[in-house]
Amino acid sequence: SHHMIFIFKNGKGVRIPLSAYETKSNRRRLTGAYSSASPLAAAIYEKETVDVLLVSDAGKGILIKSSLIPEKTTRTASGVILFQLKKKQQIADAVAGEALNKYPDASKCRKIKIPAVGSSLLIPDVSELQMTIE
């Protein structure tokens, strides 16, 4: 089934089934699409289980299967900690599917359980990464 995966800057993540977005009433815009407890680092559409790479601004990464991210039916769920970050660190990037090619050594950051501590990652082009954070 189809999900939206929200990855937050604080290292948390949540998977929400698209059925949670079916509107019951006739309204113009969707409010409360995701939790506002922490800024969003990425929103990923999931058709089937994919690998998701979370990259911290300290150049560490974790690669997990999207099925590890717990599913919540409430849109405003703030999720669970996926990436154990040190103080003042945050998620700089989160990619899935094709976009993983941006990080050639992502596979060595594979984690099988969460929460996980990041492994060092070769960051391809830092200036490009800074751009995404802005």
C-alpha atoms as one frame of an Amber mdcrd trajectory, in Angstrom:
protein
   0.000   0.000   0.000   1.064   3.566  -0.574   2.538   5.728   2.162   4.053
   9.126   2.707   7.247   9.014   4.713   8.094  12.173   6.593  11.628  12.609
   7.871  12.098  15.404  10.385  15.211  17.444  11.095  15.301  16.126  14.657
  16.044  12.603  13.419  12.502  11.332  13.777  10.444   9.784  11.050   6.960
   8.469  10.446   5.108   6.564   7.733   1.521   7.555   7.072  -0.808   5.590
   4.802  -2.238   7.685   2.001  -5.705   6.637   3.139  -5.205   9.035   6.071
  -5.344  11.843   3.512  -8.700  10.978   2.009 -10.833  13.990   2.681 -14.193
  13.493   4.295 -15.495  16.978   3.711 -15.391  19.294   0.754 -12.647  21.702
   1.663 -10.123  23.630  -0.296  -6.869  22.716   1.328  -5.420  20.028   3.475
  -4.345  21.221   6.894  -2.116  19.348   9.293  -0.461  17.252   6.603   2.338
  16.321   8.995   3.617  17.061  12.464   4.941  20.565  13.093   6.958  19.528
  16.161  10.169  19.636  14.108  10.915  21.099  10.661  10.599  18.639   7.788
  13.806  17.337   6.202  12.106  15.268   3.501   8.801  13.860   2.373   9.087
  10.617   0.443   6.302   8.869  -1.425   6.461   5.119  -0.891   4.800   2.656
  -3.281   6.659  -0.370  -1.931   9.428  -0.824   0.610  12.417   1.304  -0.346
  15.782   2.079   1.154  15.882   5.455   2.835  19.153   7.199   3.563  19.212
   9.847   6.278  22.205  12.163   6.274  23.076  14.380   9.215  24.768  17.748
   8.902  27.787  16.123  10.574  28.317  13.935   7.519  27.007  10.723   9.038
  24.322   8.578   7.505  22.001   5.685   8.187  20.425   3.533   5.493  17.243
   1.762   6.550  14.397  -0.062   4.894  11.293   2.105   4.863   9.397  -0.772
   6.476  11.374  -0.118   9.681   9.698   3.254  10.020   6.589   2.707  12.130
   3.267   3.392  10.498   0.942   5.838  12.199  -2.558   6.562  11.050  -2.695
  10.072  12.455  -1.262  12.670  10.133   0.142  14.765  12.943   2.147  11.934
  14.528   5.629  13.231  15.259   7.159   9.822  14.587   9.875   7.868  16.348
  13.588   8.482  16.543  15.325   6.856  13.577  18.668   8.617  13.750  20.339
   9.253  17.102  21.826  12.687  16.656  24.267  14.474  18.889  23.282  17.833
  20.336  22.883  20.646  17.811  22.989  18.219  14.885  20.131  17.760  12.499
  19.154  15.861   9.405  20.512  17.644   6.345  19.195  15.313   3.675  17.024
  12.244   3.291  16.810  10.369   0.018  15.229   7.191  -1.292  15.172   5.178
  -4.481  17.025   6.675  -7.459  18.258   9.640  -5.449  20.485   7.275  -3.430
  22.944   7.326  -6.330  23.991  10.735  -5.054  25.783   8.934  -2.182  28.040
   6.227  -3.647  28.936   4.596  -0.324  25.457   4.675   1.196  25.349   0.875
   1.463  27.910   0.811   4.270  25.523   2.809   6.451  22.931   0.015   6.449
  21.134  -0.367   9.789  18.736  -3.146  10.686  17.185  -1.618  13.737  16.255
   1.829  14.888  17.119   4.114  16.526  20.617   3.955  15.043  23.808   5.957
  15.331  25.092   7.227  11.987  28.147   5.912  10.147  30.584   8.216   8.381
  29.555   8.937   4.840  31.427  10.368   1.904  29.497  13.530   1.156  29.704
  14.010  -2.613  29.582  17.788  -2.894  29.145  19.818   0.238  28.225  23.029
  -1.584  25.370  21.162  -3.204  24.263  19.881   0.183  24.347  23.388   1.681
  22.020  24.440  -1.105  19.436  21.843  -0.104  19.534  22.931   3.530  18.871
  26.612   2.832
